[in-house]
mmCIF file of N, CA and C in Angstrom:
data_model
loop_
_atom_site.group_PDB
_atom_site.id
_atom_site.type_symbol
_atom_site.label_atom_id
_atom_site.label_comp_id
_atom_site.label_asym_id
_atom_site.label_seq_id
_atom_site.Cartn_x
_atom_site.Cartn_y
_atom_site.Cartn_z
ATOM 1 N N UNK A 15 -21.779 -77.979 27.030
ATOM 2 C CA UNK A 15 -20.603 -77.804 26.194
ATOM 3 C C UNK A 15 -19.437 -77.332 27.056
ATOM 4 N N UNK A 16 -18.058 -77.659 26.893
ATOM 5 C CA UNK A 16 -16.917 -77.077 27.403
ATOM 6 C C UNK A 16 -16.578 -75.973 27.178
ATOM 7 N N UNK A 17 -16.106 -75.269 28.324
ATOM 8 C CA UNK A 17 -15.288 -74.162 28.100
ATOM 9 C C UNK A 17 -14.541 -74.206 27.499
ATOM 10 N N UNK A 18 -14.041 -73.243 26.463
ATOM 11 C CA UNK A 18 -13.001 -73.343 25.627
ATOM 12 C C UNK A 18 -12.477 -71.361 25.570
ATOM 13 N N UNK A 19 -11.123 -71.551 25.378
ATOM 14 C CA UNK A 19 -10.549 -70.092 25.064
ATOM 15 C C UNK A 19 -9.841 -69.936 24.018
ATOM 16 N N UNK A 20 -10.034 -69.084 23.834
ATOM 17 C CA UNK A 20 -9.561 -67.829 22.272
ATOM 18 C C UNK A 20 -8.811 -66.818 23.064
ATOM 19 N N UNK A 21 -7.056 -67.574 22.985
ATOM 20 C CA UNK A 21 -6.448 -66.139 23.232
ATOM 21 C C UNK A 21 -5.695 -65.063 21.966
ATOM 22 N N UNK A 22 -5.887 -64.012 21.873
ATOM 23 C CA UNK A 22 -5.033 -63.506 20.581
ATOM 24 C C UNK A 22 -4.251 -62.645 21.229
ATOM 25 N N UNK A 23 -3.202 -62.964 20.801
ATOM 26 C CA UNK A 23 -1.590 -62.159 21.350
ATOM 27 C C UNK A 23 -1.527 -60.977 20.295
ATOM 28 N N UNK A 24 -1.421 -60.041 20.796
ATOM 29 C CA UNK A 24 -1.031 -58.903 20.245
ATOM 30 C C UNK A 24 0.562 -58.378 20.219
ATOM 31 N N UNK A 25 1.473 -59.069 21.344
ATOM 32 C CA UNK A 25 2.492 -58.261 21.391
ATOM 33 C C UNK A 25 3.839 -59.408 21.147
ATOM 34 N N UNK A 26 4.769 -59.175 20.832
ATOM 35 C CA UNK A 26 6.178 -59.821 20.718
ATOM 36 C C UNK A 26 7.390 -59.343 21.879
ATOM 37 N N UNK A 27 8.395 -59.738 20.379
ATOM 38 C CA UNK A 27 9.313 -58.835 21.724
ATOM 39 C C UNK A 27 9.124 -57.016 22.021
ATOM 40 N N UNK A 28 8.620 -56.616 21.471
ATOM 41 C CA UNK A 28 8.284 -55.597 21.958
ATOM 42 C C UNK A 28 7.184 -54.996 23.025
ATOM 43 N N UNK A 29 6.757 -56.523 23.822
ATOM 44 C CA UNK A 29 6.252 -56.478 25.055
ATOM 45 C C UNK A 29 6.528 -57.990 25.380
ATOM 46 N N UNK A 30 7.530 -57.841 25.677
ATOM 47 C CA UNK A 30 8.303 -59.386 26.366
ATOM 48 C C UNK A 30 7.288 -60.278 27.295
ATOM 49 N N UNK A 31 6.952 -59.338 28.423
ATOM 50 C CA UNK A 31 5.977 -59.788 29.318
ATOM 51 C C UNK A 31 4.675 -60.162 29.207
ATOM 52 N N UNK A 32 4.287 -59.168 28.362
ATOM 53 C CA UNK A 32 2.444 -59.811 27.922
ATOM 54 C C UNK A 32 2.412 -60.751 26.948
ATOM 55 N N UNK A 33 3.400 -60.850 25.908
ATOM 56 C CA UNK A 33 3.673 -61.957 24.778
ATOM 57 C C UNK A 33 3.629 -63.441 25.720
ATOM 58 N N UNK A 34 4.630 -63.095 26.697
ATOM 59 C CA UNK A 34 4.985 -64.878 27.417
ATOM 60 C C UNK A 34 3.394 -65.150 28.261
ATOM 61 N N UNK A 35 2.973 -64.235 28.481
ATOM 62 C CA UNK A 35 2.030 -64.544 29.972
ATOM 63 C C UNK A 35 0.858 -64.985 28.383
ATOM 64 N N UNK A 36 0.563 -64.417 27.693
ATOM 65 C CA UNK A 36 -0.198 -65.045 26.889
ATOM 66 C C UNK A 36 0.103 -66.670 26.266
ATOM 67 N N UNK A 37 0.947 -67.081 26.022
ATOM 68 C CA UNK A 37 1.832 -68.688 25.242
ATOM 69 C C UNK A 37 1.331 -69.371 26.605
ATOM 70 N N UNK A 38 1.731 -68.645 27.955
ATOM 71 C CA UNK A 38 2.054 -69.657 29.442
ATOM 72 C C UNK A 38 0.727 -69.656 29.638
ATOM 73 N N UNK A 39 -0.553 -69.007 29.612
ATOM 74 C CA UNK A 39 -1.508 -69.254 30.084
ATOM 75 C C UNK A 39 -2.038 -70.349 28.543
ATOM 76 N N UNK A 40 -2.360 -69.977 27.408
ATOM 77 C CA UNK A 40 -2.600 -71.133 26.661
ATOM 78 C C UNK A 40 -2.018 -72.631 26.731
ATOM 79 N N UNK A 41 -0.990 -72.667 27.196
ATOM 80 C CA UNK A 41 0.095 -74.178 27.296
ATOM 81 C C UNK A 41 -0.722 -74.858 28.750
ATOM 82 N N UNK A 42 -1.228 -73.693 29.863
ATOM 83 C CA UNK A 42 -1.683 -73.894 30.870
ATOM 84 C C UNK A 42 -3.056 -74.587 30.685
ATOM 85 N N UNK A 43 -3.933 -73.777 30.094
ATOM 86 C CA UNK A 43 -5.064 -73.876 29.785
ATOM 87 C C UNK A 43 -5.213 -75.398 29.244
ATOM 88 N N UNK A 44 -4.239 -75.820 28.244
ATOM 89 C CA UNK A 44 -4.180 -77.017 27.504
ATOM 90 C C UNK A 44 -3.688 -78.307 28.327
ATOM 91 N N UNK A 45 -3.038 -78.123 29.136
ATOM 92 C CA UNK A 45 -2.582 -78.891 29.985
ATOM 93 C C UNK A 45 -3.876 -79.140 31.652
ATOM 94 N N UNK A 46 -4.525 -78.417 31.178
ATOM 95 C CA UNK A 46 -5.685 -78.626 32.443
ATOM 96 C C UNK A 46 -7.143 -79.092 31.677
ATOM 97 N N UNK A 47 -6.893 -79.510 29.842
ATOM 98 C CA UNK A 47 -7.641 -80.198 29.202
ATOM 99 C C UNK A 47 -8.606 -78.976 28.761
ATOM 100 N N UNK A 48 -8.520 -77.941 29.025
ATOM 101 C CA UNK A 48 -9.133 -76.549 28.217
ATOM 102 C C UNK A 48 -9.324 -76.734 26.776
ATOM 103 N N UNK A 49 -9.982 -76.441 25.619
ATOM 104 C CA UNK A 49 -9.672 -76.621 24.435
ATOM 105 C C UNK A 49 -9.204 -74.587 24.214
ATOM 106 N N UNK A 50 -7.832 -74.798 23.302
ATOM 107 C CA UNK A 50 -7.657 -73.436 23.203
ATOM 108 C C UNK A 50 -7.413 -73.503 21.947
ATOM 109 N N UNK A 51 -7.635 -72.349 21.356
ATOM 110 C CA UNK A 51 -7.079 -71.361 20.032
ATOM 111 C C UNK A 51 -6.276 -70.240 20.394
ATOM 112 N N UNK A 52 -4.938 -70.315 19.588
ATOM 113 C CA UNK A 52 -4.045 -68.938 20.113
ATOM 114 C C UNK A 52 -3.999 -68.255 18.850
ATOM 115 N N UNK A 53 -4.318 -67.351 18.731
ATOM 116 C CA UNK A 53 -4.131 -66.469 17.386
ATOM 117 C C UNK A 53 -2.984 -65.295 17.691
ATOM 118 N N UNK A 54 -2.193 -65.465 16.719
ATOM 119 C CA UNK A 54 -0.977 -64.819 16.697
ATOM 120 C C UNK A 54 -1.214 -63.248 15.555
ATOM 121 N N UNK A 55 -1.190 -62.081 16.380
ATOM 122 C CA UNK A 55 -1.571 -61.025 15.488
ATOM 123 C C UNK A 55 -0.670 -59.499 16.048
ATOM 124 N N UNK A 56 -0.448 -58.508 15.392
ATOM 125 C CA UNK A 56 0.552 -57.392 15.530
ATOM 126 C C UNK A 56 2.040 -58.284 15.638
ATOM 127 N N UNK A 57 3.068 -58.032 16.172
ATOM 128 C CA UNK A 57 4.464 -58.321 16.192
ATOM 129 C C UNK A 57 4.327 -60.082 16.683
ATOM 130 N N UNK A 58 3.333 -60.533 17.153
ATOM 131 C CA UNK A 58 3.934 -61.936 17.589
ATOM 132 C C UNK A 58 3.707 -62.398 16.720
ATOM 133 N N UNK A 59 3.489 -61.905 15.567
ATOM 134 C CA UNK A 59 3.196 -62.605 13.820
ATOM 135 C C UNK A 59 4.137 -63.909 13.489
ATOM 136 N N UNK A 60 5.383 -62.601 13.815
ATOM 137 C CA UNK A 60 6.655 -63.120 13.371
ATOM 138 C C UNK A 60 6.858 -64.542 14.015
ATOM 139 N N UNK A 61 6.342 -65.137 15.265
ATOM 140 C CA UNK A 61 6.853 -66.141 15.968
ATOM 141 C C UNK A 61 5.929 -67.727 15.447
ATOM 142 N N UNK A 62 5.203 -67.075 13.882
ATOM 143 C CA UNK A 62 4.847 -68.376 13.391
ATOM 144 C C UNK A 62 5.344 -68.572 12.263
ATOM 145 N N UNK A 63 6.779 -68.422 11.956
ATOM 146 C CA UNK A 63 7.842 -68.573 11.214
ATOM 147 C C UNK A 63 8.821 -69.956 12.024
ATOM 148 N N UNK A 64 9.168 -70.383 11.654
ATOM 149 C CA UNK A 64 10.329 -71.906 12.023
ATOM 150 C C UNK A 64 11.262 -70.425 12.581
ATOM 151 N N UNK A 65 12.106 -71.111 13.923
ATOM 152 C CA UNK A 65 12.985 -70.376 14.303
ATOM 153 C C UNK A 65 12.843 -69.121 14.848
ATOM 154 N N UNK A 66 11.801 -68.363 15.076
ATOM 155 C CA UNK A 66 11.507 -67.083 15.674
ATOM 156 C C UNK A 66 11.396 -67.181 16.847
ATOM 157 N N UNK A 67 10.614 -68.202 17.769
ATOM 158 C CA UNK A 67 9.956 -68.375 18.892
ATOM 159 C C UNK A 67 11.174 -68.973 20.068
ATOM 160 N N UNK A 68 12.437 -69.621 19.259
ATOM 161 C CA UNK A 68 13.297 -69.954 19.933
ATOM 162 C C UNK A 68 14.483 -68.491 19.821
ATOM 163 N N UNK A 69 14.205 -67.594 19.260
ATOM 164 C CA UNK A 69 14.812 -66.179 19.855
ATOM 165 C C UNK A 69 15.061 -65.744 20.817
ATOM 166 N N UNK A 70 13.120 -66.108 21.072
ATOM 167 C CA UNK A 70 12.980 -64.786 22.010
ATOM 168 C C UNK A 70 13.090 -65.615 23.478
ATOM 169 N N UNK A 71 13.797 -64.463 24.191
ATOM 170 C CA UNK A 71 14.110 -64.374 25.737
ATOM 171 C C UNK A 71 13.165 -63.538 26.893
ATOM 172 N N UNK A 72 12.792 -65.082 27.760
ATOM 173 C CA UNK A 72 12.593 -63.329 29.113
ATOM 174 C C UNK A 72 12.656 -64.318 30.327
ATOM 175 N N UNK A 73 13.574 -63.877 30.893
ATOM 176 C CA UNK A 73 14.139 -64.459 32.531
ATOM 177 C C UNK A 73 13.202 -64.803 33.688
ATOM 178 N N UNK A 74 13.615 -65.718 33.967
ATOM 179 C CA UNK A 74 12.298 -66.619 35.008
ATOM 180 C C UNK A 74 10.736 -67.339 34.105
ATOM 181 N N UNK A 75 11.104 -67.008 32.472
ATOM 182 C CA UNK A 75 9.745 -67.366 31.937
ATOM 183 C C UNK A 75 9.874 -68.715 30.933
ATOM 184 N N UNK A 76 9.056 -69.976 30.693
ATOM 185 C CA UNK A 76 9.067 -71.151 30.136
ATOM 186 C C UNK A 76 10.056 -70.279 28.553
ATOM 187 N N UNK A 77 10.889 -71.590 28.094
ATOM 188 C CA UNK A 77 10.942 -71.141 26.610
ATOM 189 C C UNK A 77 9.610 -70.920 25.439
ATOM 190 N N UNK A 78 9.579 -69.634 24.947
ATOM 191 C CA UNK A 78 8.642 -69.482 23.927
ATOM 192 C C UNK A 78 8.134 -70.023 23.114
ATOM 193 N N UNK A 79 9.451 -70.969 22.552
ATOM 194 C CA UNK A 79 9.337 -72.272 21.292
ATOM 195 C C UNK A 79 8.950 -73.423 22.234
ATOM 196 N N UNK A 80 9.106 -73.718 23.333
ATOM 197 C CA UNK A 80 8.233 -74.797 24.167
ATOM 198 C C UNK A 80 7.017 -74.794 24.551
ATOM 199 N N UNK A 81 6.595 -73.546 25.035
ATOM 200 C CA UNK A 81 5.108 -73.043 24.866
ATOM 201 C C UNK A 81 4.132 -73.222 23.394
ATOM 202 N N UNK A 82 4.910 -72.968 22.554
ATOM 203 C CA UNK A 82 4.392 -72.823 21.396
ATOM 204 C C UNK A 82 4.014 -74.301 20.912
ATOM 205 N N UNK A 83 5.240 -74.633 20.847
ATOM 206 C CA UNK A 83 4.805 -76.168 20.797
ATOM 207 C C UNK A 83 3.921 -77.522 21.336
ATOM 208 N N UNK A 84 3.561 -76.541 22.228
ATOM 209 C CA UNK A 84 2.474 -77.312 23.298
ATOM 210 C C UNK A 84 1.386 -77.239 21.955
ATOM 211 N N UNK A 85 1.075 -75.571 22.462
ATOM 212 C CA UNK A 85 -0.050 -75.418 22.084
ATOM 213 C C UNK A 85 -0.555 -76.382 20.478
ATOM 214 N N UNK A 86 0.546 -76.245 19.691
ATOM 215 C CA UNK A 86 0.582 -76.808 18.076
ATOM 216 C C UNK A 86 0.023 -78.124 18.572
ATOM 217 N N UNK A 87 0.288 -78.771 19.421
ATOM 218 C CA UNK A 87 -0.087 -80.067 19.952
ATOM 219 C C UNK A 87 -0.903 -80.418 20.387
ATOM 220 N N UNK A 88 -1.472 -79.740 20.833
ATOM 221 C CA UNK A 88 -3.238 -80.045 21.209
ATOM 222 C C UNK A 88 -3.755 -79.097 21.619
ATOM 223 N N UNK A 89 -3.569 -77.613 20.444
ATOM 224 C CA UNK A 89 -5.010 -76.734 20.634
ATOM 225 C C UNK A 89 -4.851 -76.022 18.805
ATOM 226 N N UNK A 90 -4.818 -74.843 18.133
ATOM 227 C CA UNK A 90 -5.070 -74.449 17.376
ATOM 228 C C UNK A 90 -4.201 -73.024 16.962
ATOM 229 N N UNK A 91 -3.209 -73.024 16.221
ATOM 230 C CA UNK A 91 -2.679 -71.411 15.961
ATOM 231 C C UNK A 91 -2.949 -71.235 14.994
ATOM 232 N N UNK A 92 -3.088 -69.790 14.895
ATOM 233 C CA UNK A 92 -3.489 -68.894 13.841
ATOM 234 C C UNK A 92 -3.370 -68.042 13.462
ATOM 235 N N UNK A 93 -2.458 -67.355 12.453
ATOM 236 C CA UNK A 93 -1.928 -66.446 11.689
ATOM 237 C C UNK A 93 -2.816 -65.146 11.344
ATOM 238 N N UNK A 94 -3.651 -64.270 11.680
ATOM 239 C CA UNK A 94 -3.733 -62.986 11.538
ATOM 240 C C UNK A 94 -3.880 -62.582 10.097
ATOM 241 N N UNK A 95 -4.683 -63.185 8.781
ATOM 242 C CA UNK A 95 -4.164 -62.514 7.855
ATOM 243 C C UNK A 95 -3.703 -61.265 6.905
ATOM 244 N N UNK A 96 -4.437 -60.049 7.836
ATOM 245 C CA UNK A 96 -3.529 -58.706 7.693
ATOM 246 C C UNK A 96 -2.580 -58.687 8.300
ATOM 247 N N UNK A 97 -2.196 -58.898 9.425
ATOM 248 C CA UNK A 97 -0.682 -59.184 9.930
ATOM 249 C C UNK A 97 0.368 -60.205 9.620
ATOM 250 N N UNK A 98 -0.228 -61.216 8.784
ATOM 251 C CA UNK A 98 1.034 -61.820 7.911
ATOM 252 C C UNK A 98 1.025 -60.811 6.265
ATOM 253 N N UNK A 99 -0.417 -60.406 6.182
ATOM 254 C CA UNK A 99 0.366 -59.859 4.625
ATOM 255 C C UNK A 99 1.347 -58.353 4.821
ATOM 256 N N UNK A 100 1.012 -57.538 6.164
ATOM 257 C CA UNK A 100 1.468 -56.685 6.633
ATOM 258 C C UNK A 100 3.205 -56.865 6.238
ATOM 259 N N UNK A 101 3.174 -57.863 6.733
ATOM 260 C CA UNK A 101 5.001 -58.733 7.087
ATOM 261 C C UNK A 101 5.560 -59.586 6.395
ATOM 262 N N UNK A 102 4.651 -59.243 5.005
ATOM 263 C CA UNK A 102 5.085 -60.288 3.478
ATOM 264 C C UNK A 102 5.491 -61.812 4.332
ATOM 265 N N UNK A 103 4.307 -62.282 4.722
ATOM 266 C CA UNK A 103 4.576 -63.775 5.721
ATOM 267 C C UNK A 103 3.219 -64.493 4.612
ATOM 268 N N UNK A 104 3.311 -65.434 4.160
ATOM 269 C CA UNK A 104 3.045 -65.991 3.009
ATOM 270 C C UNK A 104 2.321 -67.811 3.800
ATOM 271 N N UNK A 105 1.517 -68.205 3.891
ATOM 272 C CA UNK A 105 1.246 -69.614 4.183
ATOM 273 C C UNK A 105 2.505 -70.593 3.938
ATOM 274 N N UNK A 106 3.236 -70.134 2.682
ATOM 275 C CA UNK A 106 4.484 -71.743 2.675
ATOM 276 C C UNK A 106 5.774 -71.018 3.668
ATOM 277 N N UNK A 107 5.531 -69.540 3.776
ATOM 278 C CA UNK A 107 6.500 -69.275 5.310
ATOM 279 C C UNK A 107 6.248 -70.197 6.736
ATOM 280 N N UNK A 108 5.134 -70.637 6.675
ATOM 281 C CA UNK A 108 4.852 -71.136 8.464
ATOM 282 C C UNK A 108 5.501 -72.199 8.755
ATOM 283 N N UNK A 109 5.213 -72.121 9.907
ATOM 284 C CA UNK A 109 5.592 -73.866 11.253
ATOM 285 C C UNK A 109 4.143 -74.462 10.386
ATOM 286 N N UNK A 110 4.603 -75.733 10.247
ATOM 287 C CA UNK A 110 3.654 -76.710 9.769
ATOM 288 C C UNK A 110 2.677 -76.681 10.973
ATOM 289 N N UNK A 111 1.522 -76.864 10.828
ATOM 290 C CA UNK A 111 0.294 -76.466 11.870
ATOM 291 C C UNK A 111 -0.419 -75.347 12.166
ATOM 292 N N UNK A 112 0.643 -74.245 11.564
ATOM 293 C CA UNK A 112 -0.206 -72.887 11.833
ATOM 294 C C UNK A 112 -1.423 -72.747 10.574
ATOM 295 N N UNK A 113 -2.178 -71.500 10.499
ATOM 296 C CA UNK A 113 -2.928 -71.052 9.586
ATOM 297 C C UNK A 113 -3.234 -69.545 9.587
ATOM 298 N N UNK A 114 -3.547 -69.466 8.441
ATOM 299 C CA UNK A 114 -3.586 -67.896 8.331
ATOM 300 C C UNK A 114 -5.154 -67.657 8.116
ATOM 301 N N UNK A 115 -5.952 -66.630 9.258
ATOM 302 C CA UNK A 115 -7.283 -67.023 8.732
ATOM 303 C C UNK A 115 -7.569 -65.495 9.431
ATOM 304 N N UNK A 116 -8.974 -64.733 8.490
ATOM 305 C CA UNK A 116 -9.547 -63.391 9.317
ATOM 306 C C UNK A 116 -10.117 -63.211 10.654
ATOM 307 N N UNK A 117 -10.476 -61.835 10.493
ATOM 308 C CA UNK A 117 -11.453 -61.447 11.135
ATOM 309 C C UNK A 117 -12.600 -62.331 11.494
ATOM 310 N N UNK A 118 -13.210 -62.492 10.313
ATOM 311 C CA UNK A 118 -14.274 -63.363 10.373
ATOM 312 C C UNK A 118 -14.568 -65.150 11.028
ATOM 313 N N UNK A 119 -13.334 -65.228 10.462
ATOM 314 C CA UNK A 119 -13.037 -66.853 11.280
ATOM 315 C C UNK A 119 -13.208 -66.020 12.926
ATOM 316 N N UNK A 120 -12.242 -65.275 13.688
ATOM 317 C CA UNK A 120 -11.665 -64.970 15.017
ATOM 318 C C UNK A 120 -13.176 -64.891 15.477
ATOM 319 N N UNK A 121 -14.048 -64.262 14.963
ATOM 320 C CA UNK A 121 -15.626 -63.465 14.991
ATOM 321 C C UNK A 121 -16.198 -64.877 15.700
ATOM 322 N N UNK A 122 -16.339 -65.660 14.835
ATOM 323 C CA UNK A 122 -17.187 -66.942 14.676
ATOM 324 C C UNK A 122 -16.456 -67.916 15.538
ATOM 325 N N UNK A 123 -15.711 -68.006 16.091
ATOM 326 C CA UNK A 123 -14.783 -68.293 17.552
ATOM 327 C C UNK A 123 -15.081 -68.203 18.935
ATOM 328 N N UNK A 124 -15.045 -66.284 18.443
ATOM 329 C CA UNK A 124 -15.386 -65.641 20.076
ATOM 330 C C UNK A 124 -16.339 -65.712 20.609
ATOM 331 N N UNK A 125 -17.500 -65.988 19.631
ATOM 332 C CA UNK A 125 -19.024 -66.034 19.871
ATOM 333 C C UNK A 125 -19.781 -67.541 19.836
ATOM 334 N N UNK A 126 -19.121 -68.886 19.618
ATOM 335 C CA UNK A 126 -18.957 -69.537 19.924
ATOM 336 C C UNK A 126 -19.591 -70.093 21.546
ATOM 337 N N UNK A 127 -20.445 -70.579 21.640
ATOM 338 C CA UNK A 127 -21.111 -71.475 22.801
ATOM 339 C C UNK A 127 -19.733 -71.700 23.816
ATOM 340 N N UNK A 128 -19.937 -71.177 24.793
ATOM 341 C CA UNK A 128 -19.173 -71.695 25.849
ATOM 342 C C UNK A 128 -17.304 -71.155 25.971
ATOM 343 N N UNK A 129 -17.324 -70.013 24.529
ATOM 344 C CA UNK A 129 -16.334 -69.335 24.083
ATOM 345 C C UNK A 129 -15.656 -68.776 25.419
ATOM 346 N N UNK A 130 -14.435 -68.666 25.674
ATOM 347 C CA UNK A 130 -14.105 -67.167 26.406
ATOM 348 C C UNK A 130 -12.813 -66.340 25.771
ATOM 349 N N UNK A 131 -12.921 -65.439 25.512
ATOM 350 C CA UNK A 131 -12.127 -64.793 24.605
ATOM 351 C C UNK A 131 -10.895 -64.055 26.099
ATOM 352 N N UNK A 132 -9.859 -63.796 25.564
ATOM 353 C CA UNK A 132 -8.811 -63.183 26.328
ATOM 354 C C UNK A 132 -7.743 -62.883 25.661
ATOM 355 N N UNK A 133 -7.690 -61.215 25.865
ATOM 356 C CA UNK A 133 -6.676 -60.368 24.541
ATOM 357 C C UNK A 133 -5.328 -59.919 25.430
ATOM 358 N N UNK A 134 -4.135 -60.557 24.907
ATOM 359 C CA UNK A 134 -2.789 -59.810 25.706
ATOM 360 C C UNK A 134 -2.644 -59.221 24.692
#
């Protein structure tokens, strides 16, 4: 079976740097034929809303909404669902492609044959 990764982003703009290095290594991963899942959870919630991801800024790093869009394209995002209800973020709020799914989905992921999990 293939390697495959499960990254879940924990941070936004309120960690500029670990938010991007998480999007750039999934877009990476996908582009070297990796199968990935990015789960979007704490503040990078917000960046599976239309228009959030092209906000955010950080110098010398790919655009956020270009990263993102990779990934929508050939791997899997996923909405956090205590951190969208946290942020009154609702399923008909999203970028067409995302999903809002638990614990339990993320569980049954990480543990997954050939899984590798990696938390920014």
């Amino acid at each position: 079976m293939a390697r495959s990764l499960v990254i879940k982003v924990t941070a936004g703009a309120d960690a500029p740097e670990r938010c991007n290095q998480a999007f750039t290594v999934a877009a990476a991963a996908l582009a070297s034929g990796v199968p990935v899942s990015l789960w979007l959870t704490g503040e990078s919630a917000w960046f599976a809303l239309p228009g959030r991801a092209k906000e955010f800024t950080l110098p010398h790093a790919a655009p956020l909404a270009d990263l993102l869009d990779a990934v929508l394209a050939a791997g899997r995002v996923t909405l956090c669902t205590q951190c969208a209800a946290r942020r009154d973020i609702t399923v008909d709020d999203l970028i067409e492609g995302i999903r809002i799914a638990g614990a339990p989905a993320f569980v049954e992921e990480i543990t997954s044959d050939g899984a590798q999990a990696l938390v920014y």
